[in-house]
């Protein structure tokens, strides 16, 4: 979400504008980022990872999102849901910068071709899909480390310890073992996400003005729909990332599980169709506020910088008129 730098290509950033942006808004963005990640991602996604476990330890079986979070805090400590925060912070900055920048540039260029500058759902979907490839290339290793540290009885003491042990035992390829699955999940997720958001904006904010309530509503709806639709793929991704020993042993899988097809077969073998929707409620609960916050903050800074640039241009025009000829 939060690191929205480089995402303002759609409003033609100038050097002065970028300088103002970085120098005066950095602290605000960092604060928003930390608040969002701590309150949303590192709590809800932690719970989601646990609830998607296909063969959980008897001490780590949960019936609801609230019950899972409560038990984790009571039995493992108040700070346990924050495991993996630092690796998420490191990866999310450049990942989201590439993400929004790519989306805005491709969306506008394709819309010019397809709809002569108007809104095009095809352009929105394609732009979101391409942006996802860049985003996931940065975030996939961070996601692997984060989820391994979030599993019950995780053997890793720290992010560094996790990176070191995984690279030694499984090789660097382990950090991209789920990349194809991640793309298989996130490309349709982001396509649905952006199409839903732009569709909602067409209906509730057709003039495309800055209206916070419409951005929050559209973002929440986009997150809920895309999260629910892609939950089966997310379950497969979690299994590939965590390489859950109990689950793989139950499915008679030796060595490391790899590949989307193998993950789909293993999940089905372990729990049938219902297994593909484990954690769907936690996933939707996380995505709704997450995407609502993301879009509202993004649209705010987009509007803010646009107004700032217009003000600067107006001052320049006034100064030009007042200067002696």
Short mmCIF file of N, CA and C in Angstrom, two decimals, residues 15-155:
data_model
loop_
_atom_site.label_atom_id
_atom_site.label_comp_id
_atom_site.label_asym_id
_atom_site.label_seq_id
_atom_site.Cartn_x
_atom_site.Cartn_y
_atom_site.Cartn_z
N UNK A 15 10.55 17.83 -11.45
CA UNK A 15 11.65 17.70 -10.49
C UNK A 15 11.32 18.41 -9.19
N UNK A 16 10.74 19.61 -9.30
CA UNK A 16 10.39 20.37 -8.09
C UNK A 16 9.33 19.62 -7.29
N UNK A 17 8.39 19.05 -7.97
CA UNK A 17 7.31 18.32 -7.29
C UNK A 17 7.85 17.11 -6.55
N UNK A 18 8.74 16.35 -7.20
CA UNK A 18 9.33 15.18 -6.56
C UNK A 18 10.13 15.60 -5.33
N UNK A 19 10.88 16.70 -5.46
CA UNK A 19 11.68 17.17 -4.33
C UNK A 19 10.78 17.53 -3.15
N UNK A 20 9.70 18.22 -3.44
CA UNK A 20 8.76 18.59 -2.38
C UNK A 20 8.17 17.33 -1.73
N UNK A 21 7.81 16.40 -2.60
CA UNK A 21 7.19 15.16 -2.13
C UNK A 21 8.09 14.41 -1.15
N UNK A 22 9.34 14.19 -1.55
CA UNK A 22 10.24 13.41 -0.73
C UNK A 22 10.65 14.15 0.55
N UNK A 23 10.89 15.45 0.43
CA UNK A 23 11.41 16.20 1.57
C UNK A 23 10.37 16.49 2.63
N UNK A 24 9.12 16.70 2.24
CA UNK A 24 8.11 17.16 3.20
C UNK A 24 7.07 16.10 3.58
N UNK A 25 6.96 15.05 2.77
CA UNK A 25 5.92 14.07 3.06
C UNK A 25 6.48 12.73 3.50
N UNK A 26 7.79 12.60 3.57
CA UNK A 26 8.40 11.32 3.90
C UNK A 26 7.95 10.82 5.27
N UNK A 27 7.98 11.70 6.27
CA UNK A 27 7.61 11.28 7.62
C UNK A 27 6.16 10.84 7.69
N UNK A 28 5.29 11.58 7.00
CA UNK A 28 3.87 11.22 7.00
C UNK A 28 3.65 9.85 6.38
N UNK A 29 4.30 9.61 5.25
CA UNK A 29 4.14 8.33 4.57
C UNK A 29 4.66 7.18 5.42
N UNK A 30 5.81 7.40 6.06
CA UNK A 30 6.38 6.35 6.90
C UNK A 30 5.46 6.03 8.06
N UNK A 31 4.89 7.06 8.65
CA UNK A 31 3.97 6.84 9.77
C UNK A 31 2.75 6.07 9.32
N UNK A 32 2.17 6.48 8.19
CA UNK A 32 1.01 5.77 7.66
C UNK A 32 1.37 4.33 7.33
N UNK A 33 2.55 4.13 6.79
CA UNK A 33 2.98 2.78 6.42
C UNK A 33 3.07 1.89 7.64
N UNK A 34 3.76 2.37 8.68
CA UNK A 34 3.94 1.56 9.87
C UNK A 34 2.60 1.24 10.52
N UNK A 35 1.73 2.26 10.64
CA UNK A 35 0.42 2.03 11.24
C UNK A 35 -0.37 1.00 10.47
N UNK A 36 -0.37 1.14 9.16
CA UNK A 36 -1.14 0.21 8.34
C UNK A 36 -0.60 -1.20 8.43
N UNK A 37 0.70 -1.35 8.31
CA UNK A 37 1.29 -2.68 8.30
C UNK A 37 1.15 -3.36 9.65
N UNK A 38 1.36 -2.62 10.72
CA UNK A 38 1.27 -3.24 12.04
C UNK A 38 -0.15 -3.64 12.36
N UNK A 39 -1.10 -2.73 12.10
CA UNK A 39 -2.48 -2.98 12.50
C UNK A 39 -3.21 -3.92 11.56
N UNK A 40 -2.87 -3.89 10.30
CA UNK A 40 -3.60 -4.72 9.34
C UNK A 40 -2.82 -5.96 8.94
N UNK A 41 -1.72 -5.75 8.24
CA UNK A 41 -1.04 -6.90 7.66
C UNK A 41 -0.43 -7.83 8.69
N UNK A 42 0.34 -7.27 9.64
CA UNK A 42 1.08 -8.15 10.53
C UNK A 42 0.19 -8.81 11.58
N UNK A 43 -1.04 -8.38 11.74
CA UNK A 43 -1.98 -9.06 12.63
C UNK A 43 -2.88 -9.99 11.83
N UNK A 44 -3.57 -9.44 10.84
CA UNK A 44 -4.53 -10.24 10.10
C UNK A 44 -3.88 -11.28 9.21
N UNK A 45 -2.77 -10.93 8.54
CA UNK A 45 -2.12 -11.90 7.68
C UNK A 45 -1.47 -13.00 8.51
N UNK A 46 -0.97 -12.65 9.69
CA UNK A 46 -0.42 -13.66 10.59
C UNK A 46 -1.51 -14.68 10.92
N UNK A 47 -2.68 -14.18 11.26
CA UNK A 47 -3.80 -15.07 11.58
C UNK A 47 -4.20 -15.89 10.35
N UNK A 48 -4.19 -15.24 9.19
CA UNK A 48 -4.56 -15.93 7.96
C UNK A 48 -3.61 -17.08 7.67
N UNK A 49 -2.30 -16.85 7.84
CA UNK A 49 -1.31 -17.90 7.60
C UNK A 49 -1.57 -19.09 8.50
N UNK A 50 -1.82 -18.84 9.78
CA UNK A 50 -2.08 -19.93 10.72
C UNK A 50 -3.36 -20.70 10.34
N UNK A 51 -4.40 -19.95 9.95
CA UNK A 51 -5.68 -20.60 9.66
C UNK A 51 -5.66 -21.36 8.35
N UNK A 52 -4.69 -21.07 7.48
CA UNK A 52 -4.59 -21.79 6.21
C UNK A 52 -3.76 -23.06 6.34
N UNK A 53 -3.23 -23.31 7.52
CA UNK A 53 -2.46 -24.53 7.73
C UNK A 53 -3.37 -25.74 7.48
N UNK A 54 -2.90 -26.66 6.63
CA UNK A 54 -3.75 -27.78 6.21
C UNK A 54 -3.75 -28.91 7.23
N UNK A 55 -2.64 -29.11 7.94
CA UNK A 55 -2.55 -30.14 8.98
C UNK A 55 -1.93 -29.49 10.22
N UNK A 56 -2.70 -28.62 10.90
CA UNK A 56 -2.12 -27.86 12.01
C UNK A 56 -1.86 -28.71 13.24
N UNK A 57 -0.91 -28.26 14.05
CA UNK A 57 -0.66 -28.86 15.35
C UNK A 57 -1.94 -28.73 16.17
N UNK A 58 -2.26 -29.72 17.02
CA UNK A 58 -3.48 -29.62 17.84
C UNK A 58 -3.56 -28.34 18.66
N UNK A 59 -2.41 -27.78 19.02
CA UNK A 59 -2.39 -26.53 19.78
C UNK A 59 -2.58 -25.31 18.90
N UNK A 60 -2.62 -25.52 17.59
CA UNK A 60 -2.74 -24.39 16.67
C UNK A 60 -3.95 -24.57 15.74
N UNK A 61 -5.02 -25.12 16.30
CA UNK A 61 -6.26 -25.26 15.54
C UNK A 61 -7.23 -24.17 15.99
N UNK A 62 -7.74 -23.42 15.03
CA UNK A 62 -8.56 -22.25 15.35
C UNK A 62 -9.90 -22.32 14.62
N UNK A 63 -10.94 -21.80 15.28
CA UNK A 63 -12.28 -21.81 14.69
C UNK A 63 -12.68 -20.47 14.10
N UNK A 64 -12.03 -19.42 14.50
CA UNK A 64 -12.38 -18.09 13.99
C UNK A 64 -11.15 -17.20 14.00
N UNK A 65 -11.27 -16.08 13.30
CA UNK A 65 -10.17 -15.12 13.26
C UNK A 65 -9.88 -14.57 14.65
N UNK A 66 -10.94 -14.18 15.36
CA UNK A 66 -10.76 -13.63 16.71
C UNK A 66 -10.17 -14.68 17.64
N UNK A 67 -10.70 -15.91 17.55
CA UNK A 67 -10.19 -16.98 18.41
C UNK A 67 -8.74 -17.29 18.14
N UNK A 68 -8.35 -17.24 16.87
CA UNK A 68 -6.96 -17.50 16.50
C UNK A 68 -6.04 -16.43 17.07
N UNK A 69 -6.42 -15.18 16.87
CA UNK A 69 -5.58 -14.07 17.34
C UNK A 69 -5.48 -14.08 18.87
N UNK A 70 -6.60 -14.34 19.53
CA UNK A 70 -6.62 -14.36 20.99
C UNK A 70 -5.71 -15.45 21.53
N UNK A 71 -5.80 -16.65 20.96
CA UNK A 71 -4.98 -17.75 21.45
C UNK A 71 -3.50 -17.51 21.18
N UNK A 72 -3.19 -16.96 20.00
CA UNK A 72 -1.79 -16.67 19.67
C UNK A 72 -1.19 -15.70 20.67
N UNK A 73 -1.94 -14.64 21.00
CA UNK A 73 -1.45 -13.63 21.94
C UNK A 73 -1.31 -14.21 23.34
N UNK A 74 -2.30 -15.01 23.79
CA UNK A 74 -2.28 -15.56 25.14
C UNK A 74 -1.21 -16.63 25.33
N UNK A 75 -0.99 -17.45 24.33
CA UNK A 75 -0.06 -18.58 24.47
C UNK A 75 1.35 -18.29 23.97
N UNK A 76 1.48 -17.33 23.07
CA UNK A 76 2.78 -17.10 22.46
C UNK A 76 3.32 -15.68 22.69
N UNK A 77 2.51 -14.84 23.30
CA UNK A 77 2.98 -13.50 23.62
C UNK A 77 2.34 -12.42 22.78
N UNK A 78 2.30 -11.21 23.32
CA UNK A 78 1.63 -10.08 22.68
C UNK A 78 2.31 -9.70 21.36
N UNK A 79 3.62 -9.83 21.30
CA UNK A 79 4.37 -9.39 20.12
C UNK A 79 4.47 -10.47 19.04
N UNK A 80 3.94 -11.65 19.31
CA UNK A 80 4.08 -12.73 18.34
C UNK A 80 3.48 -12.39 16.97
N UNK A 81 2.31 -11.73 16.90
CA UNK A 81 1.76 -11.40 15.58
C UNK A 81 2.60 -10.42 14.77
N UNK A 82 3.62 -9.83 15.40
CA UNK A 82 4.46 -8.86 14.68
C UNK A 82 5.69 -9.50 14.06
N UNK A 83 5.81 -10.82 14.16
CA UNK A 83 6.97 -11.48 13.57
C UNK A 83 6.98 -11.28 12.06
N UNK A 84 8.12 -10.92 11.52
CA UNK A 84 8.23 -10.69 10.09
C UNK A 84 7.98 -9.26 9.68
N UNK A 85 7.74 -8.38 10.65
CA UNK A 85 7.46 -6.98 10.33
C UNK A 85 8.61 -6.33 9.57
N UNK A 86 9.84 -6.58 10.03
CA UNK A 86 10.99 -5.90 9.41
C UNK A 86 11.21 -6.31 7.96
N UNK A 87 11.05 -7.58 7.64
CA UNK A 87 11.25 -8.01 6.25
C UNK A 87 10.13 -7.48 5.37
N UNK A 88 8.93 -7.35 5.93
CA UNK A 88 7.82 -6.78 5.16
C UNK A 88 8.07 -5.31 4.86
N UNK A 89 8.60 -4.59 5.85
CA UNK A 89 8.92 -3.17 5.66
C UNK A 89 9.96 -3.01 4.56
N UNK A 90 11.00 -3.83 4.57
CA UNK A 90 12.07 -3.73 3.58
C UNK A 90 11.58 -4.00 2.17
N UNK A 91 10.68 -4.97 2.04
CA UNK A 91 10.21 -5.33 0.71
C UNK A 91 9.10 -4.46 0.16
N UNK A 92 8.24 -3.97 1.04
CA UNK A 92 7.04 -3.27 0.59
C UNK A 92 7.33 -1.93 -0.07
N UNK A 93 8.38 -1.25 0.38
CA UNK A 93 8.70 0.06 -0.19
C UNK A 93 8.94 0.02 -1.69
N UNK A 94 10.03 -0.64 -2.13
CA UNK A 94 10.29 -0.69 -3.57
C UNK A 94 9.22 -1.44 -4.34
N UNK A 95 8.60 -2.46 -3.72
CA UNK A 95 7.59 -3.24 -4.42
C UNK A 95 6.38 -2.39 -4.79
N UNK A 96 5.90 -1.60 -3.84
CA UNK A 96 4.72 -0.79 -4.10
C UNK A 96 5.02 0.44 -4.95
N UNK A 97 6.26 0.91 -4.87
CA UNK A 97 6.66 2.01 -5.74
C UNK A 97 6.58 1.57 -7.20
N UNK A 98 7.15 0.42 -7.50
CA UNK A 98 7.08 -0.12 -8.86
C UNK A 98 5.63 -0.40 -9.27
N UNK A 99 4.88 -0.90 -8.31
CA UNK A 99 3.51 -1.32 -8.54
C UNK A 99 2.62 -0.17 -9.03
N UNK A 100 2.57 0.91 -8.24
CA UNK A 100 1.70 2.02 -8.60
C UNK A 100 2.22 2.79 -9.81
N UNK A 101 3.54 2.93 -9.90
CA UNK A 101 4.10 3.65 -11.05
C UNK A 101 3.78 2.93 -12.35
N UNK A 102 3.97 1.63 -12.36
CA UNK A 102 3.70 0.83 -13.55
C UNK A 102 2.21 0.86 -13.89
N UNK A 103 1.37 0.72 -12.87
CA UNK A 103 -0.07 0.70 -13.10
C UNK A 103 -0.56 1.99 -13.75
N UNK A 104 -0.16 3.12 -13.19
CA UNK A 104 -0.64 4.40 -13.72
C UNK A 104 -0.17 4.64 -15.15
N UNK A 105 1.10 4.35 -15.42
CA UNK A 105 1.63 4.59 -16.75
C UNK A 105 0.93 3.72 -17.80
N UNK A 106 0.83 2.43 -17.53
CA UNK A 106 0.24 1.51 -18.51
C UNK A 106 -1.25 1.77 -18.66
N UNK A 107 -1.94 2.04 -17.54
CA UNK A 107 -3.38 2.29 -17.61
C UNK A 107 -3.70 3.46 -18.52
N UNK A 108 -2.98 4.57 -18.38
CA UNK A 108 -3.27 5.76 -19.17
C UNK A 108 -2.91 5.55 -20.64
N UNK A 109 -1.80 4.87 -20.89
CA UNK A 109 -1.41 4.65 -22.28
C UNK A 109 -2.38 3.72 -23.00
N UNK A 110 -2.78 2.64 -22.33
CA UNK A 110 -3.72 1.71 -22.95
C UNK A 110 -5.10 2.34 -23.10
N UNK A 111 -5.52 3.12 -22.10
CA UNK A 111 -6.83 3.78 -22.19
C UNK A 111 -6.87 4.74 -23.36
N UNK A 112 -5.75 5.43 -23.62
CA UNK A 112 -5.69 6.33 -24.77
C UNK A 112 -5.91 5.57 -26.08
N UNK A 113 -5.38 4.35 -26.13
CA UNK A 113 -5.48 3.56 -27.36
C UNK A 113 -6.86 2.92 -27.49
N UNK A 114 -7.35 2.35 -26.38
CA UNK A 114 -8.59 1.56 -26.43
C UNK A 114 -9.84 2.43 -26.37
N UNK A 115 -9.85 3.41 -25.45
CA UNK A 115 -11.05 4.23 -25.23
C UNK A 115 -10.82 5.71 -25.52
N UNK A 116 -9.77 6.02 -26.21
CA UNK A 116 -9.48 7.41 -26.56
C UNK A 116 -9.41 8.30 -25.31
N UNK A 117 -8.73 7.78 -24.28
CA UNK A 117 -8.57 8.54 -23.05
C UNK A 117 -9.60 8.24 -21.98
N UNK A 118 -10.68 7.53 -22.34
CA UNK A 118 -11.71 7.19 -21.36
C UNK A 118 -11.31 5.98 -20.54
N UNK A 119 -12.16 5.62 -19.56
CA UNK A 119 -11.86 4.47 -18.71
C UNK A 119 -12.09 3.17 -19.47
N UNK A 120 -11.11 2.28 -19.40
CA UNK A 120 -11.20 0.98 -20.06
C UNK A 120 -10.92 -0.11 -19.04
N UNK A 121 -11.87 -1.05 -18.86
CA UNK A 121 -11.67 -2.15 -17.93
C UNK A 121 -10.55 -3.06 -18.41
N UNK A 122 -10.40 -3.19 -19.71
CA UNK A 122 -9.30 -4.00 -20.26
C UNK A 122 -7.97 -3.37 -19.89
N UNK A 123 -7.86 -2.06 -20.06
CA UNK A 123 -6.62 -1.36 -19.71
C UNK A 123 -6.33 -1.48 -18.22
N UNK A 124 -7.36 -1.37 -17.38
CA UNK A 124 -7.18 -1.48 -15.94
C UNK A 124 -6.67 -2.87 -15.56
N UNK A 125 -7.28 -3.90 -16.16
CA UNK A 125 -6.88 -5.27 -15.85
C UNK A 125 -5.46 -5.58 -16.31
N UNK A 126 -5.13 -5.17 -17.53
CA UNK A 126 -3.79 -5.42 -18.06
C UNK A 126 -2.73 -4.67 -17.26
N UNK A 127 -3.01 -3.39 -16.94
CA UNK A 127 -2.06 -2.59 -16.17
C UNK A 127 -1.82 -3.20 -14.79
N UNK A 128 -2.89 -3.63 -14.14
CA UNK A 128 -2.75 -4.26 -12.83
C UNK A 128 -1.96 -5.55 -12.90
N UNK A 129 -2.15 -6.32 -13.97
CA UNK A 129 -1.44 -7.60 -14.13
C UNK A 129 0.05 -7.39 -14.33
N UNK A 130 0.41 -6.43 -15.20
CA UNK A 130 1.83 -6.15 -15.46
C UNK A 130 2.50 -5.60 -14.20
N UNK A 131 1.81 -4.71 -13.51
CA UNK A 131 2.36 -4.15 -12.27
C UNK A 131 2.62 -5.24 -11.23
N UNK A 132 1.78 -6.27 -11.23
CA UNK A 132 1.91 -7.36 -10.28
C UNK A 132 3.19 -8.15 -10.49
N UNK A 133 3.59 -8.34 -11.75
CA UNK A 133 4.81 -9.09 -12.05
C UNK A 133 6.02 -8.42 -11.39
N UNK A 134 6.10 -7.09 -11.49
CA UNK A 134 7.21 -6.36 -10.88
C UNK A 134 7.11 -6.39 -9.35
N UNK A 135 5.91 -6.15 -8.85
CA UNK A 135 5.69 -6.13 -7.41
C UNK A 135 6.07 -7.45 -6.76
N UNK A 136 5.61 -8.56 -7.33
CA UNK A 136 5.85 -9.87 -6.73
C UNK A 136 7.30 -10.31 -6.87
N UNK A 137 7.98 -9.82 -7.88
CA UNK A 137 9.39 -10.14 -8.01
C UNK A 137 10.20 -9.64 -6.82
N UNK A 138 9.76 -8.54 -6.24
CA UNK A 138 10.42 -7.97 -5.05
C UNK A 138 9.88 -8.59 -3.78
N UNK A 139 8.57 -8.80 -3.71
CA UNK A 139 7.92 -9.21 -2.46
C UNK A 139 7.96 -10.71 -2.19
N UNK A 140 8.16 -11.53 -3.22
CA UNK A 140 8.07 -12.98 -3.01
C UNK A 140 9.07 -13.50 -1.97
N UNK A 141 10.36 -13.13 -2.04
CA UNK A 141 11.28 -13.59 -0.99
C UNK A 141 10.86 -13.11 0.41
N UNK A 142 10.38 -11.88 0.51
CA UNK A 142 9.93 -11.36 1.80
C UNK A 142 8.73 -12.15 2.31
N UNK A 143 7.85 -12.53 1.40
CA UNK A 143 6.66 -13.31 1.78
C UNK A 143 7.06 -14.69 2.30
N UNK A 144 8.05 -15.30 1.67
CA UNK A 144 8.51 -16.62 2.11
C UNK A 144 9.05 -16.55 3.54
N UNK A 145 9.90 -15.58 3.80
CA UNK A 145 10.49 -15.42 5.13
C UNK A 145 9.40 -15.11 6.15
N UNK A 146 8.51 -14.21 5.80
CA UNK A 146 7.44 -13.81 6.73
C UNK A 146 6.58 -15.00 7.12
N UNK A 147 6.15 -15.78 6.14
CA UNK A 147 5.25 -16.89 6.45
C UNK A 147 5.96 -18.02 7.21
N UNK A 148 7.22 -18.22 6.93
CA UNK A 148 7.95 -19.25 7.68
C UNK A 148 8.10 -18.85 9.14
N UNK A 149 8.26 -17.58 9.39
CA UNK A 149 8.38 -17.12 10.76
C UNK A 149 7.04 -17.10 11.48
N UNK A 150 5.95 -17.11 10.72
CA UNK A 150 4.62 -17.03 11.32
C UNK A 150 4.04 -18.39 11.66
N UNK A 151 4.60 -19.45 11.13
CA UNK A 151 4.06 -20.78 11.39
C UNK A 151 4.23 -21.16 12.86
N UNK A 152 3.32 -22.00 13.33
CA UNK A 152 3.38 -22.46 14.72
C UNK A 152 4.68 -23.25 14.95
N UNK A 153 5.33 -22.98 16.07
CA UNK A 153 6.62 -23.60 16.41
C UNK A 153 7.67 -23.35 15.34
N UNK A 154 7.68 -22.16 14.79
CA UNK A 154 8.68 -21.81 13.79
C UNK A 154 10.08 -21.94 14.39
N UNK A 155 11.00 -22.62 13.69
CA UNK A 155 12.35 -22.84 14.24
C UNK A 155 13.28 -21.63 14.09
#
